[in-house]
PDB file of C-alpha atoms and ligand atoms in Angstrom:
ATOM      1  CA  MET A   1     -12.739  -9.143   0.041  1.00 93.00           C
ATOM      2  CA  ILE A   2     -11.395  -6.432  -2.297  1.00 98.00           C
ATOM      3  CA  GLU A   3     -13.223  -3.112  -2.643  1.00 98.00           C
ATOM      4  CA  VAL A   4     -12.377   0.216  -4.282  1.00 98.00           C
ATOM      5  CA  VAL A   5     -12.782   3.310  -2.101  1.00 98.00           C
ATOM      6  CA  VAL A   6     -12.310   6.923  -3.237  1.00 98.00           C
ATOM      7  CA  GLY A   7     -10.838   9.248  -0.628  1.00 98.00           C
ATOM      8  CA  ASP A   8      -8.017   9.985   1.784  1.00 98.00           C
ATOM      9  CA  ILE A   9      -6.375   6.777   3.012  1.00 98.00           C
ATOM     10  CA  THR A  10      -5.629   8.390   6.416  1.00 98.00           C
ATOM     11  CA  ARG A  11      -9.352   8.140   7.095  1.00 98.00           C
ATOM     12  CA  ALA A  12      -9.605   4.420   6.323  1.00 98.00           C
ATOM     13  CA  ARG A  13     -11.185   2.376   9.118  1.00 98.00           C
ATOM     14  CA  VAL A  14      -8.881  -0.646   8.953  1.00 98.00           C
ATOM     15  CA  ASP A  15      -6.317  -2.473  11.077  1.00 98.00           C
ATOM     16  CA  ALA A  16      -3.406  -1.524   8.788  1.00 98.00           C
ATOM     17  CA  ILE A  17      -2.734   1.245   6.280  1.00 98.00           C
ATOM     18  CA  VAL A  18      -0.052   0.729   3.611  1.00 99.00           C
ATOM     19  CA  THR A  19       2.111   3.709   2.673  1.00 98.00           C
ATOM     20  CA  ALA A  20       4.002   4.216  -0.585  1.00 98.00           C
ATOM     21  CA  ALA A  21       7.330   5.033   1.016  1.00 98.00           C
ATOM     22  CA  ASN A  22      10.898   5.589  -0.053  1.00 98.00           C
ATOM     23  CA  GLU A  23      13.815   3.471   1.175  1.00 98.00           C
ATOM     24  CA  SER A  24      14.579   5.803   4.103  1.00 97.00           C
ATOM     25  CA  LEU A  25      11.074   5.283   5.610  1.00 98.00           C
ATOM     26  CA  MET A  26      11.383   8.859   6.875  1.00 96.00           C
ATOM     27  CA  GLY A  27       8.320  10.118   4.992  1.00 97.00           C
ATOM     28  CA  GLY A  28       8.028  12.217   1.869  1.00 96.00           C
ATOM     29  CA  GLY A  29       5.289  13.772  -0.217  1.00 96.00           C
ATOM     30  CA  GLY A  30       2.135  12.270  -1.655  1.00 98.00           C
ATOM     31  CA  VAL A  31       0.368   9.586   0.298  1.00 98.00           C
ATOM     32  CA  ASP A  32       3.495   8.989   2.417  1.00 98.00           C
ATOM     33  CA  GLY A  33       3.451  12.623   3.505  1.00 98.00           C
ATOM     34  CA  ALA A  34      -0.241  12.471   4.363  1.00 98.00           C
ATOM     35  CA  ILE A  35       0.201   9.318   6.440  1.00 98.00           C
ATOM     36  CA  HIS A  36       3.241  10.701   8.285  1.00 98.00           C
ATOM     37  CA  ARG A  37       1.380  13.934   9.046  1.00 98.00           C
ATOM     38  CA  ALA A  38      -1.588  11.964  10.400  1.00 98.00           C
ATOM     39  CA  ALA A  39       0.477   9.428  12.378  1.00 98.00           C
ATOM     40  CA  GLY A  40       2.788  12.057  13.852  1.00 98.00           C
ATOM     41  CA  PRO A  41       6.574  12.311  14.202  1.00 98.00           C
ATOM     42  CA  ARG A  42       6.916   8.939  15.927  1.00 98.00           C
ATOM     43  CA  LEU A  43       6.224   7.260  12.557  1.00 98.00           C
ATOM     44  CA  ALA A  44       9.420   8.610  10.973  1.00 98.00           C
ATOM     45  CA  ARG A  45      11.438   7.676  14.075  1.00 98.00           C
ATOM     46  CA  ALA A  46      10.069   4.109  14.012  1.00 98.00           C
ATOM     47  CA  GLY A  47      10.597   3.885  10.254  1.00 98.00           C
ATOM     48  CA  SER A  48      14.187   5.112  10.418  1.00 97.00           C
ATOM     49  CA  GLU A  49      15.014   2.264  12.809  1.00 98.00           C
ATOM     50  CA  LEU A  50      13.912  -0.266  10.155  1.00 98.00           C
ATOM     51  CA  ALA A  51      15.395   1.524   7.135  1.00 98.00           C
ATOM     52  CA  PRO A  52      16.534   0.977   4.460  1.00 98.00           C
ATOM     53  CA  CYS A  53      13.556  -0.829   2.949  1.00 98.00           C
ATOM     54  CA  ALA A  54      14.364  -2.272  -0.470  1.00 98.00           C
ATOM     55  CA  PRO A  55      11.968  -1.690  -3.388  1.00 98.00           C
ATOM     56  CA  GLY A  56       9.367  -4.471  -3.308  1.00 98.00           C
ATOM     57  CA  ASP A  57       9.836  -5.170   0.388  1.00 98.00           C
ATOM     58  CA  ALA A  58       7.502  -4.141   3.245  1.00 98.00           C
ATOM     59  CA  VAL A  59       7.935  -3.490   6.960  1.00 98.00           C
ATOM     60  CA  ALA A  60       5.404  -2.654   9.698  1.00 98.00           C
ATOM     61  CA  THR A  61       5.467  -0.049  12.437  1.00 98.00           C
ATOM     62  CA  PRO A  62       2.775   1.035  14.884  1.00 98.00           C
ATOM     63  CA  ALA A  63       0.331   3.599  13.472  1.00 98.00           C
ATOM     64  CA  PHE A  64       0.756   5.964  16.465  1.00 98.00           C
ATOM     65  CA  ASP A  65      -1.625   8.944  16.120  1.00 98.00           C
ATOM     66  CA  LEU A  66      -3.597   7.117  13.375  1.00 98.00           C
ATOM     67  CA  ALA A  67      -5.225   4.964  16.093  1.00 96.00           C
ATOM     68  CA  PRO A  68      -7.566   3.035  16.007  1.00 97.00           C
ATOM     69  CA  VAL A  69      -5.514   1.945  12.981  1.00 98.00           C
ATOM     70  CA  ARG A  70      -2.949  -0.416  14.509  1.00 98.00           C
ATOM     71  CA  TYR A  71      -0.163  -0.592  11.925  1.00 98.00           C
ATOM     72  CA  VAL A  72       1.397   1.332   9.074  1.00 98.00           C
ATOM     73  CA  ILE A  73       2.971  -1.022   6.563  1.00 99.00           C
ATOM     74  CA  HIS A  74       5.705   0.770   4.632  1.00 98.00           C
ATOM     75  CA  THR A  75       6.449  -0.525   1.153  1.00 98.00           C
ATOM     76  CA  VAL A  76       8.709   0.928  -1.529  1.00 98.00           C
ATOM     77  CA  GLY A  77       7.416   0.839  -5.082  1.00 98.00           C
ATOM     78  CA  PRO A  78       9.425   0.789  -8.292  1.00 98.00           C
ATOM     79  CA  VAL A  79      10.334   3.981 -10.097  1.00 98.00           C
ATOM     80  CA  TRP A  80       8.797   3.562 -13.587  1.00 98.00           C
ATOM     81  CA  GLU A  81      11.552   3.546 -16.218  1.00 98.00           C
ATOM     82  CA  GLY A  82       9.530   2.391 -19.212  1.00 98.00           C
ATOM     83  CA  GLY A  83       8.623  -1.111 -18.113  1.00 98.00           C
ATOM     84  CA  GLY A  84      11.725  -2.977 -19.145  1.00 97.00           C
ATOM     85  CA  TYR A  85      13.525  -2.933 -15.825  1.00 97.00           C
ATOM     86  CA  GLY A  86      11.485  -5.375 -13.742  1.00 98.00           C
ATOM     87  CA  GLU A  87       9.097  -2.690 -12.477  1.00 98.00           C
ATOM     88  CA  GLU A  88       6.077  -4.998 -12.659  1.00 98.00           C
ATOM     89  CA  ALA A  89       7.722  -7.670 -10.497  1.00 98.00           C
ATOM     90  CA  VAL A  90       8.717  -5.069  -7.895  1.00 98.00           C
ATOM     91  CA  LEU A  91       5.193  -3.629  -7.777  1.00 98.00           C
ATOM     92  CA  ALA A  92       3.653  -7.092  -7.421  1.00 98.00           C
ATOM     93  CA  SER A  93       6.109  -7.768  -4.613  1.00 98.00           C
ATOM     94  CA  CYS A  94       4.961  -4.601  -2.797  1.00 98.00           C
ATOM     95  CA  TYR A  95       1.406  -5.947  -2.641  1.00 98.00           C
ATOM     96  CA  ARG A  96       2.423  -9.516  -1.843  1.00 98.00           C
ATOM     97  CA  ARG A  97       4.941  -8.604   0.870  1.00 98.00           C
ATOM     98  CA  SER A  98       2.581  -6.066   2.454  1.00 98.00           C
ATOM     99  CA  LEU A  99      -0.077  -8.773   2.699  1.00 98.00           C
ATOM    100  CA  GLU A 100       2.450 -11.251   4.149  1.00 98.00           C
ATOM    101  CA  VAL A 101       3.509  -8.720   6.806  1.00 98.00           C
ATOM    102  CA  ALA A 102      -0.157  -7.963   7.581  1.00 98.00           C
ATOM    103  CA  ASP A 103      -0.926 -11.683   7.867  1.00 97.00           C
ATOM    104  CA  GLY A 104       1.986 -12.142  10.274  1.00 98.00           C
ATOM    105  CA  LEU A 105       0.439  -9.484  12.512  1.00 98.00           C
ATOM    106  CA  GLY A 106      -3.051 -11.024  12.399  1.00 97.00           C
ATOM    107  CA  VAL A 107      -4.415  -8.015  10.535  1.00 98.00           C
ATOM    108  CA  ARG A 108      -8.044  -8.483   9.411  1.00 98.00           C
ATOM    109  CA  SER A 109      -8.492  -5.378   7.256  1.00 98.00           C
ATOM    110  CA  ILE A 110      -5.976  -3.387   5.221  1.00 98.00           C
ATOM    111  CA  ALA A 111      -6.010  -0.302   2.979  1.00 99.00           C
ATOM    112  CA  PHE A 112      -3.641   0.154   0.022  1.00 99.00           C
ATOM    113  CA  PRO A 113      -2.948   3.347  -1.933  1.00 99.00           C
ATOM    114  CA  ALA A 114      -2.171   3.152  -5.657  1.00 98.00           C
ATOM    115  CA  ILE A 115       1.489   2.396  -5.009  1.00 98.00           C
ATOM    116  CA  ALA A 116       4.058   3.906  -7.428  1.00 98.00           C
ATOM    117  CA  THR A 117       1.465   5.683  -9.623  1.00 98.00           C
ATOM    118  CA  GLY A 118       2.330   9.186  -8.398  1.00 98.00           C
ATOM    119  CA  VAL A 119       5.867  10.490  -8.077  1.00 97.00           C
ATOM    120  CA  TYR A 120       7.238   7.128  -9.230  1.00 98.00           C
ATOM    121  CA  GLY A 121       5.315   7.406 -12.495  1.00 98.00           C
ATOM    122  CA  TYR A 122       3.901   3.901 -12.861  1.00 98.00           C
ATOM    123  CA  PRO A 123       1.044   3.943 -15.436  1.00 98.00           C
ATOM    124  CA  PRO A 124      -2.145   3.751 -13.317  1.00 98.00           C
ATOM    125  CA  ALA A 125      -4.075   1.277 -15.489  1.00 98.00           C
ATOM    126  CA  GLU A 126      -1.157  -1.164 -15.517  1.00 98.00           C
ATOM    127  CA  ALA A 127      -0.540  -0.670 -11.793  1.00 98.00           C
ATOM    128  CA  ALA A 128      -4.213  -1.402 -11.034  1.00 98.00           C
ATOM    129  CA  ARG A 129      -3.985  -4.670 -12.975  1.00 98.00           C
ATOM    130  CA  VAL A 130      -0.844  -5.711 -11.078  1.00 98.00           C
ATOM    131  CA  ALA A 131      -2.443  -4.808  -7.735  1.00 98.00           C
ATOM    132  CA  VAL A 132      -5.659  -6.779  -8.324  1.00 98.00           C
ATOM    133  CA  THR A 133      -3.925  -9.806  -9.883  1.00 98.00           C
ATOM    134  CA  THR A 134      -1.410 -10.024  -7.039  1.00 98.00           C
ATOM    135  CA  LEU A 135      -3.926  -9.506  -4.237  1.00 98.00           C
ATOM    136  CA  ARG A 136      -6.360 -11.999  -5.736  1.00 97.00           C
ATOM    137  CA  SER A 137      -3.701 -14.705  -6.058  1.00 96.00           C
ATOM    138  CA  ALA A 138      -2.471 -14.032  -2.513  1.00 96.00           C
ATOM    139  CA  THR A 139      -5.969 -14.390  -1.040  1.00 95.00           C
ATOM    140  CA  THR A 140      -7.353 -17.326  -3.070  1.00 93.00           C
ATOM    141  CA  PRO A 141      -6.932 -20.904  -1.795  1.00 92.00           C
ATOM    142  CA  PRO A 142      -4.525 -22.618  -1.491  1.00 93.00           C
ATOM    143  CA  ALA A 143      -3.071 -19.275  -0.361  1.00 91.00           C
ATOM    144  CA  THR A 144      -4.152 -18.505   3.216  1.00 91.00           C
ATOM    145  CA  THR A 145      -4.328 -15.127   4.946  1.00 94.00           C
ATOM    146  CA  SER A 146      -5.857 -13.590   8.074  1.00 93.00           C
ATOM    147  CA  VAL A 147      -6.830 -10.586   5.974  1.00 97.00           C
ATOM    148  CA  GLU A 148     -10.573 -10.572   5.301  1.00 97.00           C
ATOM    149  CA  ARG A 149     -11.072  -7.096   3.828  1.00 98.00           C
ATOM    150  CA  ILE A 150      -8.874  -5.148   1.420  1.00 98.00           C
ATOM    151  CA  GLU A 151      -9.611  -1.524   0.517  1.00 98.00           C
ATOM    152  CA  LEU A 152      -7.942  -0.163  -2.631  1.00 98.00           C
ATOM    153  CA  VAL A 153      -8.050   3.560  -1.877  1.00 98.00           C
ATOM    154  CA  ALA A 154      -8.041   5.864  -4.898  1.00 98.00           C
ATOM    155  CA  PHE A 155      -7.346   9.557  -4.342  1.00 98.00           C
ATOM    156  CA  ASP A 156      -9.113  10.473  -7.586  1.00 98.00           C
ATOM    157  CA  GLU A 157     -11.864   9.129  -9.829  1.00 98.00           C
ATOM    158  CA  GLU A 158      -9.474   8.223 -12.659  1.00 98.00           C
ATOM    159  CA  THR A 159      -7.504   5.906 -10.398  1.00 98.00           C
ATOM    160  CA  ALA A 160     -10.765   4.464  -9.048  1.00 98.00           C
ATOM    161  CA  ALA A 161     -11.935   3.729 -12.599  1.00 98.00           C
ATOM    162  CA  HIS A 162      -8.704   1.854 -13.373  1.00 98.00           C
ATOM    163  CA  LEU A 163      -9.067  -0.191 -10.177  1.00 98.00           C
ATOM    164  CA  ARG A 164     -12.726  -0.999 -10.848  1.00 98.00           C
ATOM    165  CA  GLN A 165     -11.844  -2.006 -14.401  1.00 98.00           C
ATOM    166  CA  ALA A 166      -9.102  -4.292 -13.086  1.00 98.00           C
ATOM    167  CA  LEU A 167     -11.616  -5.935 -10.713  1.00 97.00           C
ATOM    168  CA  THR A 168     -14.092  -6.856 -13.493  1.00 95.00           C
TER     169      THR A 168
HETATM  170  N1  APR B 201      -4.842   9.066   0.266  1.00 61.72           N
HETATM  171  C1  APR B 201      -4.841   8.125  -0.722  1.00 61.72           C
HETATM  172  N2  APR B 201      -4.064   8.200  -1.818  1.00 61.72           N
HETATM  173  C2  APR B 201      -3.261   9.286  -1.934  1.00 61.72           C
HETATM  174  C3  APR B 201      -3.196  10.309  -0.952  1.00 61.72           C
HETATM  175  C4  APR B 201      -4.036  10.169   0.184  1.00 61.72           C
HETATM  176  N3  APR B 201      -4.046  11.076   1.174  1.00 61.72           N
HETATM  177  N4  APR B 201      -2.290  11.252  -1.370  1.00 61.72           N
HETATM  178  C5  APR B 201      -1.827  10.833  -2.564  1.00 61.72           C
HETATM  179  N5  APR B 201      -2.404   9.662  -2.909  1.00 61.72           N
HETATM  180  C6  APR B 201      -2.217   8.862  -4.124  1.00 61.72           C
HETATM  181  C7  APR B 201      -1.672   9.572  -5.336  1.00 61.72           C
HETATM  182  O1  APR B 201      -2.709  10.307  -5.980  1.00 61.72           O
HETATM  183  C8  APR B 201      -1.214   8.381  -6.161  1.00 61.72           C
HETATM  184  O2  APR B 201      -2.310   7.830  -6.861  1.00 61.72           O
HETATM  185  O3  APR B 201      -1.229   7.871  -3.842  1.00 61.72           O
HETATM  186  C9  APR B 201      -0.756   7.359  -5.099  1.00 61.72           C
HETATM  187  C10 APR B 201       0.747   7.160  -4.991  1.00 61.72           C
HETATM  188  O4  APR B 201       1.396   8.389  -5.259  1.00 61.72           O
HETATM  189  P1  APR B 201       2.681   8.873  -4.377  1.00 61.72           P
HETATM  190  O5  APR B 201       2.215   9.221  -3.025  1.00 61.72           O
HETATM  191  O6  APR B 201       3.391   9.897  -5.193  1.00 61.72           O
HETATM  192  O7  APR B 201       3.587   7.543  -4.238  1.00 61.72           O
HETATM  193  P2  APR B 201       4.615   6.889  -5.254  1.00 61.72           P
HETATM  194  O8  APR B 201       4.273   7.176  -6.674  1.00 61.72           O
HETATM  195  O9  APR B 201       4.741   5.473  -4.808  1.00 61.72           O
HETATM  196  O10 APR B 201       5.993   7.683  -4.953  1.00 61.72           O
HETATM  197  C11 APR B 201       6.640   7.407  -3.734  1.00 61.72           C
HETATM  198  O11 APR B 201       6.932   9.723  -3.222  1.00 61.72           O
HETATM  199  O12 APR B 201       6.073  10.728  -1.371  1.00 61.72           O
HETATM  200  C12 APR B 201       7.201  10.170  -1.890  1.00 61.72           C
HETATM  201  O13 APR B 201       8.309   9.272   0.035  1.00 61.72           O
HETATM  202  C13 APR B 201       7.614   8.937  -1.135  1.00 61.72           C
HETATM  203  O14 APR B 201       9.704   8.839  -2.280  1.00 61.72           O
HETATM  204  C14 APR B 201       8.425   8.254  -2.187  1.00 61.72           C
HETATM  205  C15 APR B 201       7.632   8.503  -3.462  1.00 61.72           C
END
């Protein structure tokens, strides 16, 4: 159900790829920039029609040039401000809402980046724990989901180690 993959998320062979966006959904740097470059300019146009996306929420657009990926699910992570400003709840919501949106679209497989751990500064070990805890609770009965396979895509070995540690 949940596996850790090291690499570029734009190469994931899944139904839906999650991007770590900002509220404008117009693209940016990091993983968002990579996904927008791979999906093409239609992604920003489609995103701008759904913007703004609040931190912790998630919205889906087609994946355009990322085909055979069908959807890009845009979610906005919390900016890390030390941990006392509800950042954990917002990050958990990113994973939960992205899965809900995927389920609503009948998505079977989904790839997540390490949301908020780059520009937004969320500590990677903590973020990995939140990701795994949230995804496990959202995919364990009585919770139901159409999603059968979740890839946690790490761009570097350090992030992968945190994710693997969180899965033990
Ligand atoms: N594939 C997988 N993961 C990637 C890729 C990629 N091609 N490129 C970067 N990453 C990883 C980063 O190494 C980091 O671990 O994605 C994780 C999230 O980092 P960011 O992309 O910086 O996302 P985030 O911290 O959520 O900041 C979001 O940055 O790009 C802008 O528009 C975006 O304003 C938003 C903010």
